């Protein structure tokens, strides 16, 4: 990963500020002759789009993607795909208060320390708006993965409320505004989040991303490990503070007997792995089991409760962030996590093909 | 991160197998005129060295580092520093049993699926022996950081036993074989690990790494985030399954009010941050607060209990891994975590200087 | 350099096809707080713009650049600068004949072999239109270089007609449509090119780029040599077939006595170099002397004379390329060569600062 | 290319100084299950080895290569291949005179300006001794290319004396100490170089490298062009001042009719290209024709004639470089040019496979 790019072969570069004229990305290294359309990309962008229900920021962005290059007659040409999303609802006046005050828990202060200048309008480059580009790139990555590999994510925790894994049903994920795989959790989260929202507060969450159908052998030692790149990718999403593969931190509590997944010969006569504590990755390389990655999203610090801070002139002061924010940004991180998984996998599949044919 | 290299400017490439003639690394991008000696590097390697007490593998490696290039009259010259550690205690006969059987939870199977060939002796390239090179590179990274930045790590959990953070004392870390900052935990872990060791079992652990003195402004949006690179770096260490910054997964349980660190003007008249839920990083950029990173290490799967597996010929079988292994590999991961933190910080300090002078 | 990006720190990614909706680039790694405006970038784009006189393609492109991100209130913010130029005069019907036939000397055939698909309209991605993005990026690079470093280029040869170096006058370069530093050569080239143009033919050229004011110490051994990166950068320009530094190929004819530039102490008491056979670079590192780089541009293969070729169906046939082409594309390569020199220097100055402060 | 590494997938990192304990390289990204032995690498190193005849430096280096990692039972394993060559004939006392004086035309001054320190013994890192590592890496690259692709180079010019291309015979190249493909030129060069050598002078040369059997489609627009990477690779070789593809600088003298290579259908019914002015590359992508690259090597500046220079203390002085140098370093650049061509091709073949399968 470098400043604003990630990936080795399937390489994504994003650009744009929250309240500039547009945001976008350039996706390079895409194999030719994949069918792709703006509608297919739009489908995934719409999942992330703000303003869809009361648990999301009410900022209204059409988030209409345009393909500016890299396709011809509906197919990729192997040249860089440039995607652009115009910013339509910028209302920068809403953000006047944060022009001079540093929002606690925000990047306002650190950007200022680093660059000596910042585009304060809506967080500028540090805005989660950048993640729309990841989702768009992820739609292209899925084309690289093809039909055999499926990437799906779900929300598994909001605040103290974790789902019951016995209830996990992927079909439920699209049936509720939270991407919950446990339908029993939906009314609990609904009530809980309504309360958070009314107080002008916010809360953290945990997202879990699965990839099905990834063949064994993808990834690479030692520093291009599949899990290493996934960790970097997920941690690069705004507000993420932790990443786990398989058992994750729980592995610290297990013995070798409990944790190591035994092998057997499957019905087709191929070596197979029974359990999946490893989350589908051994030694940085996919094992053929489902890949499982989780990440934790902190609560947004844009809240209505007054908080102590300082301003650029060096005065202590208080701040209330009035913008239109998400009570639980973790919800919108679900399609973003899927997109990052798709991008990392697409990249590693190409990288594997490079070395091993 | 690419196959066997990491870092943007301060760039480390490692090579070598567990039972080949030697292992080593090339450290590139090091500023000139830093004093460095083999003894200084050796100091850190000795911390990681196997065979130091009964809680470590009894493999006896001198782990003597040689500087082959990049220094002149005791100073760095700005050219690549090549470090080599000869493998002296290879005893490859110990590993005869794993030649044809895949060890559950190991990279044996995935390497074979990827490459169609593997050096089975002691795990070959997938061996934790590679981490000696990280520690050596970390010693050079510390020179880049200089005296103002200090990197320290400690073990905070083995199995179910977590330290009491109220007892945290950095001075205790060097006084016990576990790098525990809580001296009351030492006898508990001692008894617990003796039991694990006698059973031929193994257990996971959690390591916490702190960096003191990092100025605000280090790191970069969006994909060269300091936390993103730290996550990738820590996850690339053998057996790591989770990484956290600051509150980590606990951030999912917090409200915006609880999590966002308030600001104030310090005695010197500079903006400062009171609490440190963020772990010293906001928007991917250091805030001037202590940087805090944690990672979870799974239990080694090299255990004496027979485990079901398959062999290369496609027969179901059982395996006992008899080698000389660590009951808790997490212990030796402490200096490795320090080294990776030092390398990532050195790299980002140079990267920041590139762009911002 | 990777697929569509170049540079280590100052990193340029370009995208777009000749006849798509737009072309553009993302310039990453730019230091913050540099003043920059669309007008300043436009100034350089206008130098390269087609249709300015009868020695250029008559394609009429406004080539209006828009800054979409990375600046705030007229200054760079340190975040990626996205530049876009809309394609206005696409007239794709002109190119109907080349849809199925491979133009000799063009990338038509090799793109098809590589990708199995190509955007034939105006050459698609292989069109020299891409170079507008280089010129735009070069305008930003000049901001990084600052006032102390000046990059200038001139045309020194068209076909058999080379300038007389005794007549070299930088002030003349802007006074003629050929960027000739030798005013006596202008009428010669004028007559010569009129003849070429009327025959529907084309001719090659040589461009020479100088950089003044580059301090000693920029560049790096062994593979990030300044001359190595310059060679790669210039050779990446469409139609370039050769690159030289200083004496270039003439160095093969010289003895060590003739070629090695002697040193002396200058009036300010600093070590200095008398002659400049080396073209300002020794061991890949700038010497403080003027940097001198030359490159040869082949004649465009889009000519009116019928040429033997094959079509996609495998039939032998003939082709005449009717589009609106340059009789000597080398003329428009002058600002492009300047831009590439500026980009490489900006990148290396940041890279040097990274390692050496 | 970064500081001391080059290549995208097939990536070579070299290290070591002329008079340190050893030099070496790490070759990463090599596909697994290629047979490789030290003897096969040694074969190519012996071609470059100094001291083989009176036209080379009389420095006596065994240049014995050791494989330290990345192979198992004679085959590559897909992990990094570490190669080391110990320095045996260091005789550093010979270089006492250059400790404080800057050799004109050498990197002494620029290294000092950049790093403020330099290993003056034999040129340290700037010594052509580094190129032994390129040759070793090239031997591995040839394994990646396989039997279908052959890379061969020849010397085509020394000083004013160019070969007669009508006499070109690849079989002659190995029959004379100059790698001349024109046997009639051998006595001419012999006499000419004896004269140069006796005077303690030196002379430049031109090397031409051909690659046979490269399929169409290798390379990539726009900045990973095959010719762009070749230009960067060749220019990174010590003392190289110019690079050409196909017609090179001569293309500036040609018309479109003369330069563009016509196409036809060959006997097997495939599209083919008749002439090869393009040197086998169109739009940065291989055309299926022989790839032809030339580079010019300047005369070494280590000569016996006294030259004016300055010392580190700022005094004007004279210098005679007494070491054991090559009268024409271009001769030993022949196997180096081959190696760089092989490395770039291997890299691009893997890179092509990544994107296009």
JSON list of C-alpha atoms in Angstrom, two decimals, chain B residues 101-236:
[
{"chain": "B", "resi": 101, "resn": "UNK", "atom": "CA", "xyz": [2.55, -35.94, 6.19]},
{"chain": "B", "resi": 102, "resn": "UNK", "atom": "CA", "xyz": [0.86, -32.56, 6.39]},
{"chain": "B", "resi": 103, "resn": "UNK", "atom": "CA", "xyz": [0.90, -31.18, 9.91]},
{"chain": "B", "resi": 104, "resn": "UNK", "atom": "CA", "xyz": [-2.58, -29.90, 10.84]},
{"chain": "B", "resi": 105, "resn": "UNK", "atom": "CA", "xyz": [-2.57, -26.16, 11.30]},
{"chain": "B", "resi": 106, "resn": "UNK", "atom": "CA", "xyz": [0.75, -25.81, 9.50]},
{"chain": "B", "resi": 107, "resn": "UNK", "atom": "CA", "xyz": [1.64, -24.36, 6.13]},
{"chain": "B", "resi": 108, "resn": "UNK", "atom": "CA", "xyz": [2.80, -27.78, 4.87]},
{"chain": "B", "resi": 109, "resn": "UNK", "atom": "CA", "xyz": [-0.34, -28.39, 2.86]},
{"chain": "B", "resi": 110, "resn": "UNK", "atom": "CA", "xyz": [-0.77, -24.86, 1.52]},
{"chain": "B", "resi": 111, "resn": "UNK", "atom": "CA", "xyz": [2.86, -24.57, 0.39]},
{"chain": "B", "resi": 112, "resn": "UNK", "atom": "CA", "xyz": [2.47, -27.89, -1.41]},
{"chain": "B", "resi": 113, "resn": "UNK", "atom": "CA", "xyz": [-0.74, -26.72, -3.07]},
{"chain": "B", "resi": 114, "resn": "UNK", "atom": "CA", "xyz": [0.89, -23.49, -4.15]},
{"chain": "B", "resi": 115, "resn": "UNK", "atom": "CA", "xyz": [4.33, -24.59, -5.20]},
{"chain": "B", "resi": 116, "resn": "UNK", "atom": "CA", "xyz": [4.07, -28.33, -5.81]},
{"chain": "B", "resi": 117, "resn": "UNK", "atom": "CA", "xyz": [7.32, -28.69, -3.87]},
{"chain": "B", "resi": 118, "resn": "UNK", "atom": "CA", "xyz": [8.42, -27.79, -0.39]},
{"chain": "B", "resi": 119, "resn": "UNK", "atom": "CA", "xyz": [11.48, -27.89, 1.75]},
{"chain": "B", "resi": 120, "resn": "UNK", "atom": "CA", "xyz": [10.00, -29.89, 4.59]},
{"chain": "B", "resi": 121, "resn": "UNK", "atom": "CA", "xyz": [13.06, -29.64, 6.81]},
{"chain": "B", "resi": 122, "resn": "UNK", "atom": "CA", "xyz": [11.90, -27.72, 9.83]},
{"chain": "B", "resi": 123, "resn": "UNK", "atom": "CA", "xyz": [9.17, -25.96, 7.91]},
{"chain": "B", "resi": 124, "resn": "UNK", "atom": "CA", "xyz": [11.57, -24.51, 5.36]},
{"chain": "B", "resi": 125, "resn": "UNK", "atom": "CA", "xyz": [10.60, -20.97, 4.54]},
{"chain": "B", "resi": 126, "resn": "UNK", "atom": "CA", "xyz": [7.46, -21.10, 6.69]},
{"chain": "B", "resi": 127, "resn": "UNK", "atom": "CA", "xyz": [9.53, -21.62, 9.82]},
{"chain": "B", "resi": 128, "resn": "UNK", "atom": "CA", "xyz": [9.46, -18.93, 12.50]},
{"chain": "B", "resi": 129, "resn": "UNK", "atom": "CA", "xyz": [13.21, -18.93, 12.08]},
{"chain": "B", "resi": 130, "resn": "UNK", "atom": "CA", "xyz": [12.61, -16.26, 9.42]},
{"chain": "B", "resi": 131, "resn": "UNK", "atom": "CA", "xyz": [11.65, -13.86, 12.20]},
{"chain": "B", "resi": 132, "resn": "UNK", "atom": "CA", "xyz": [15.27, -13.62, 13.33]},
{"chain": "B", "resi": 133, "resn": "UNK", "atom": "CA", "xyz": [15.79, -11.49, 10.24]},
{"chain": "B", "resi": 134, "resn": "UNK", "atom": "CA", "xyz": [12.98, -9.18, 11.28]},
{"chain": "B", "resi": 135, "resn": "UNK", "atom": "CA", "xyz": [14.62, -8.70, 14.65]},
{"chain": "B", "resi": 136, "resn": "UNK", "atom": "CA", "xyz": [17.95, -7.92, 12.99]},
{"chain": "B", "resi": 137, "resn": "UNK", "atom": "CA", "xyz": [16.29, -5.42, 10.66]},
{"chain": "B", "resi": 138, "resn": "UNK", "atom": "CA", "xyz": [14.49, -3.93, 13.65]},
{"chain": "B", "resi": 139, "resn": "UNK", "atom": "CA", "xyz": [17.82, -3.18, 15.29]},
{"chain": "B", "resi": 140, "resn": "UNK", "atom": "CA", "xyz": [18.74, -1.07, 12.29]},
{"chain": "B", "resi": 141, "resn": "UNK", "atom": "CA", "xyz": [15.30, 0.55, 12.28]},
{"chain": "B", "resi": 142, "resn": "UNK", "atom": "CA", "xyz": [15.87, 1.68, 15.84]},
{"chain": "B", "resi": 143, "resn": "UNK", "atom": "CA", "xyz": [18.96, 3.53, 14.66]},
{"chain": "B", "resi": 144, "resn": "UNK", "atom": "CA", "xyz": [16.78, 5.39, 12.17]},
{"chain": "B", "resi": 145, "resn": "UNK", "atom": "CA", "xyz": [14.30, 6.25, 14.90]},
{"chain": "B", "resi": 146, "resn": "UNK", "atom": "CA", "xyz": [17.08, 7.65, 17.05]},
{"chain": "B", "resi": 147, "resn": "UNK", "atom": "CA", "xyz": [17.04, 8.26, 20.75]},
{"chain": "B", "resi": 148, "resn": "UNK", "atom": "CA", "xyz": [13.79, 10.19, 20.82]},
{"chain": "B", "resi": 149, "resn": "UNK", "atom": "CA", "xyz": [11.58, 7.26, 19.90]},
{"chain": "B", "resi": 150, "resn": "UNK", "atom": "CA", "xyz": [11.42, 4.15, 22.02]},
{"chain": "B", "resi": 151, "resn": "UNK", "atom": "CA", "xyz": [9.68, 0.92, 21.10]},
{"chain": "B", "resi": 152, "resn": "UNK", "atom": "CA", "xyz": [8.82, -1.56, 23.82]},
{"chain": "B", "resi": 153, "resn": "UNK", "atom": "CA", "xyz": [6.64, -4.65, 23.96]},
{"chain": "B", "resi": 154, "resn": "UNK", "atom": "CA", "xyz": [5.25, -6.94, 26.61]},
{"chain": "B", "resi": 155, "resn": "UNK", "atom": "CA", "xyz": [3.26, -10.14, 26.85]},
{"chain": "B", "resi": 156, "resn": "UNK", "atom": "CA", "xyz": [-0.21, -9.39, 28.21]},
{"chain": "B", "resi": 157, "resn": "UNK", "atom": "CA", "xyz": [-2.02, -12.72, 27.95]},
{"chain": "B", "resi": 158, "resn": "UNK", "atom": "CA", "xyz": [-1.24, -16.44, 27.82]},
{"chain": "B", "resi": 159, "resn": "UNK", "atom": "CA", "xyz": [-4.28, -18.64, 27.31]},
{"chain": "B", "resi": 160, "resn": "UNK", "atom": "CA", "xyz": [-7.00, -17.50, 29.71]},
{"chain": "B", "resi": 161, "resn": "UNK", "atom": "CA", "xyz": [-4.57, -15.64, 31.93]},
{"chain": "B", "resi": 162, "resn": "UNK", "atom": "CA", "xyz": [-4.45, -11.90, 31.27]},
{"chain": "B", "resi": 163, "resn": "UNK", "atom": "CA", "xyz": [-2.25, -9.51, 33.17]},
{"chain": "B", "resi": 164, "resn": "UNK", "atom": "CA", "xyz": [-3.69, -6.96, 35.57]},
{"chain": "B", "resi": 165, "resn": "UNK", "atom": "CA", "xyz": [-3.06, -3.64, 33.83]},
{"chain": "B", "resi": 166, "resn": "UNK", "atom": "CA", "xyz": [-3.00, -1.83, 37.16]},
{"chain": "B", "resi": 167, "resn": "UNK", "atom": "CA", "xyz": [0.26, -3.65, 37.84]},
{"chain": "B", "resi": 168, "resn": "UNK", "atom": "CA", "xyz": [1.87, -2.60, 34.56]},
{"chain": "B", "resi": 169, "resn": "UNK", "atom": "CA", "xyz": [5.54, -1.83, 35.14]},
{"chain": "B", "resi": 170, "resn": "UNK", "atom": "CA", "xyz": [7.84, -1.58, 32.12]},
{"chain": "B", "resi": 171, "resn": "UNK", "atom": "CA", "xyz": [10.82, -2.21, 34.36]},
{"chain": "B", "resi": 172, "resn": "UNK", "atom": "CA", "xyz": [9.53, -5.68, 35.16]},
{"chain": "B", "resi": 173, "resn": "UNK", "atom": "CA", "xyz": [9.42, -6.75, 31.52]},
{"chain": "B", "resi": 174, "resn": "UNK", "atom": "CA", "xyz": [13.08, -7.74, 31.41]},
{"chain": "B", "resi": 175, "resn": "UNK", "atom": "CA", "xyz": [13.00, -9.48, 34.77]},
{"chain": "B", "resi": 176, "resn": "UNK", "atom": "CA", "xyz": [11.08, -12.61, 33.81]},
{"chain": "B", "resi": 177, "resn": "UNK", "atom": "CA", "xyz": [11.20, -15.12, 30.98]},
{"chain": "B", "resi": 178, "resn": "UNK", "atom": "CA", "xyz": [7.76, -14.05, 29.70]},
{"chain": "B", "resi": 179, "resn": "UNK", "atom": "CA", "xyz": [8.29, -10.31, 29.14]},
{"chain": "B", "resi": 180, "resn": "UNK", "atom": "CA", "xyz": [5.45, -9.77, 31.62]},
{"chain": "B", "resi": 181, "resn": "UNK", "atom": "CA", "xyz": [4.91, -6.19, 32.79]},
{"chain": "B", "resi": 182, "resn": "UNK", "atom": "CA", "xyz": [2.90, -7.57, 35.74]},
{"chain": "B", "resi": 183, "resn": "UNK", "atom": "CA", "xyz": [5.16, -9.40, 38.14]},
{"chain": "B", "resi": 184, "resn": "UNK", "atom": "CA", "xyz": [2.21, -11.01, 39.90]},
{"chain": "B", "resi": 185, "resn": "UNK", "atom": "CA", "xyz": [1.36, -12.84, 36.72]},
{"chain": "B", "resi": 186, "resn": "UNK", "atom": "CA", "xyz": [4.81, -14.45, 36.43]},
{"chain": "B", "resi": 187, "resn": "UNK", "atom": "CA", "xyz": [4.27, -17.35, 38.85]},
{"chain": "B", "resi": 188, "resn": "UNK", "atom": "CA", "xyz": [0.81, -17.96, 37.37]},
{"chain": "B", "resi": 189, "resn": "UNK", "atom": "CA", "xyz": [2.15, -18.24, 33.82]},
{"chain": "B", "resi": 190, "resn": "UNK", "atom": "CA", "xyz": [5.11, -20.28, 35.02]},
{"chain": "B", "resi": 191, "resn": "UNK", "atom": "CA", "xyz": [2.91, -22.95, 36.55]},
{"chain": "B", "resi": 192, "resn": "UNK", "atom": "CA", "xyz": [0.45, -22.83, 33.66]},
{"chain": "B", "resi": 193, "resn": "UNK", "atom": "CA", "xyz": [3.11, -23.18, 30.98]},
{"chain": "B", "resi": 194, "resn": "UNK", "atom": "CA", "xyz": [4.95, -25.93, 32.80]},
{"chain": "B", "resi": 195, "resn": "UNK", "atom": "CA", "xyz": [1.75, -27.86, 32.69]},
{"chain": "B", "resi": 196, "resn": "UNK", "atom": "CA", "xyz": [1.26, -27.16, 28.97]},
{"chain": "B", "resi": 197, "resn": "UNK", "atom": "CA", "xyz": [4.85, -28.09, 28.24]},
{"chain": "B", "resi": 198, "resn": "UNK", "atom": "CA", "xyz": [4.72, -31.37, 30.14]},
{"chain": "B", "resi": 199, "resn": "UNK", "atom": "CA", "xyz": [1.60, -32.39, 28.26]},
{"chain": "B", "resi": 200, "resn": "UNK", "atom": "CA", "xyz": [3.39, -31.70, 24.97]},
{"chain": "B", "resi": 201, "resn": "UNK", "atom": "CA", "xyz": [0.67, -29.15, 24.24]},
{"chain": "B", "resi": 202, "resn": "UNK", "atom": "CA", "xyz": [0.84, -25.48, 23.33]},
{"chain": "B", "resi": 203, "resn": "UNK", "atom": "CA", "xyz": [-1.09, -22.29, 24.01]},
{"chain": "B", "resi": 204, "resn": "UNK", "atom": "CA", "xyz": [-1.75, -18.91, 22.41]},
{"chain": "B", "resi": 205, "resn": "UNK", "atom": "CA", "xyz": [-0.84, -15.44, 23.65]},
{"chain": "B", "resi": 206, "resn": "UNK", "atom": "CA", "xyz": [-1.32, -11.69, 23.17]},
{"chain": "B", "resi": 207, "resn": "UNK", "atom": "CA", "xyz": [1.55, -9.23, 22.75]},
{"chain": "B", "resi": 208, "resn": "UNK", "atom": "CA", "xyz": [1.26, -5.47, 23.15]},
{"chain": "B", "resi": 209, "resn": "UNK", "atom": "CA", "xyz": [3.72, -3.07, 21.52]},
{"chain": "B", "resi": 210, "resn": "UNK", "atom": "CA", "xyz": [4.10, 0.59, 22.46]},
{"chain": "B", "resi": 211, "resn": "UNK", "atom": "CA", "xyz": [6.00, 3.34, 20.72]},
{"chain": "B", "resi": 212, "resn": "UNK", "atom": "CA", "xyz": [6.90, 6.42, 22.74]},
{"chain": "B", "resi": 213, "resn": "UNK", "atom": "CA", "xyz": [7.98, 9.73, 21.34]},
{"chain": "B", "resi": 214, "resn": "UNK", "atom": "CA", "xyz": [6.54, 9.47, 17.86]},
{"chain": "B", "resi": 215, "resn": "UNK", "atom": "CA", "xyz": [5.72, 13.03, 16.79]},
{"chain": "B", "resi": 216, "resn": "UNK", "atom": "CA", "xyz": [2.30, 13.93, 15.38]},
{"chain": "B", "resi": 217, "resn": "UNK", "atom": "CA", "xyz": [2.01, 13.78, 11.62]},
{"chain": "B", "resi": 218, "resn": "UNK", "atom": "CA", "xyz": [3.63, 10.42, 10.79]},
{"chain": "B", "resi": 219, "resn": "UNK", "atom": "CA", "xyz": [1.60, 8.14, 8.51]},
{"chain": "B", "resi": 220, "resn": "UNK", "atom": "CA", "xyz": [-0.52, 8.99, 5.51]},
{"chain": "B", "resi": 221, "resn": "UNK", "atom": "CA", "xyz": [-3.94, 8.66, 4.03]},
{"chain": "B", "resi": 222, "resn": "UNK", "atom": "CA", "xyz": [-5.47, 6.55, 2.63]},
{"chain": "B", "resi": 223, "resn": "UNK", "atom": "CA", "xyz": [-3.70, 3.29, 1.96]},
{"chain": "B", "resi": 224, "resn": "UNK", "atom": "CA", "xyz": [-0.35, 4.13, 3.55]},
{"chain": "B", "resi": 225, "resn": "UNK", "atom": "CA", "xyz": [-2.06, 4.64, 6.88]},
{"chain": "B", "resi": 226, "resn": "UNK", "atom": "CA", "xyz": [0.26, 4.01, 9.77]},
{"chain": "B", "resi": 227, "resn": "UNK", "atom": "CA", "xyz": [-2.26, 1.64, 11.34]},
{"chain": "B", "resi": 228, "resn": "UNK", "atom": "CA", "xyz": [-2.82, -0.15, 8.04]},
{"chain": "B", "resi": 229, "resn": "UNK", "atom": "CA", "xyz": [0.89, -0.79, 7.63]},
{"chain": "B", "resi": 230, "resn": "UNK", "atom": "CA", "xyz": [1.19, -1.85, 11.27]},
{"chain": "B", "resi": 231, "resn": "UNK", "atom": "CA", "xyz": [-1.69, -4.28, 10.82]},
{"chain": "B", "resi": 232, "resn": "UNK", "atom": "CA", "xyz": [-0.09, -5.76, 7.73]},
{"chain": "B", "resi": 233, "resn": "UNK", "atom": "CA", "xyz": [3.29, -5.96, 9.43]},
{"chain": "B", "resi": 234, "resn": "UNK", "atom": "CA", "xyz": [2.05, -7.68, 12.58]},
{"chain": "B", "resi": 235, "resn": "UNK", "atom": "CA", "xyz": [-0.21, -10.06, 10.67]},
{"chain": "B", "resi": 236, "resn": "UNK", "atom": "CA", "xyz": [2.77, -11.11, 8.58]}
]
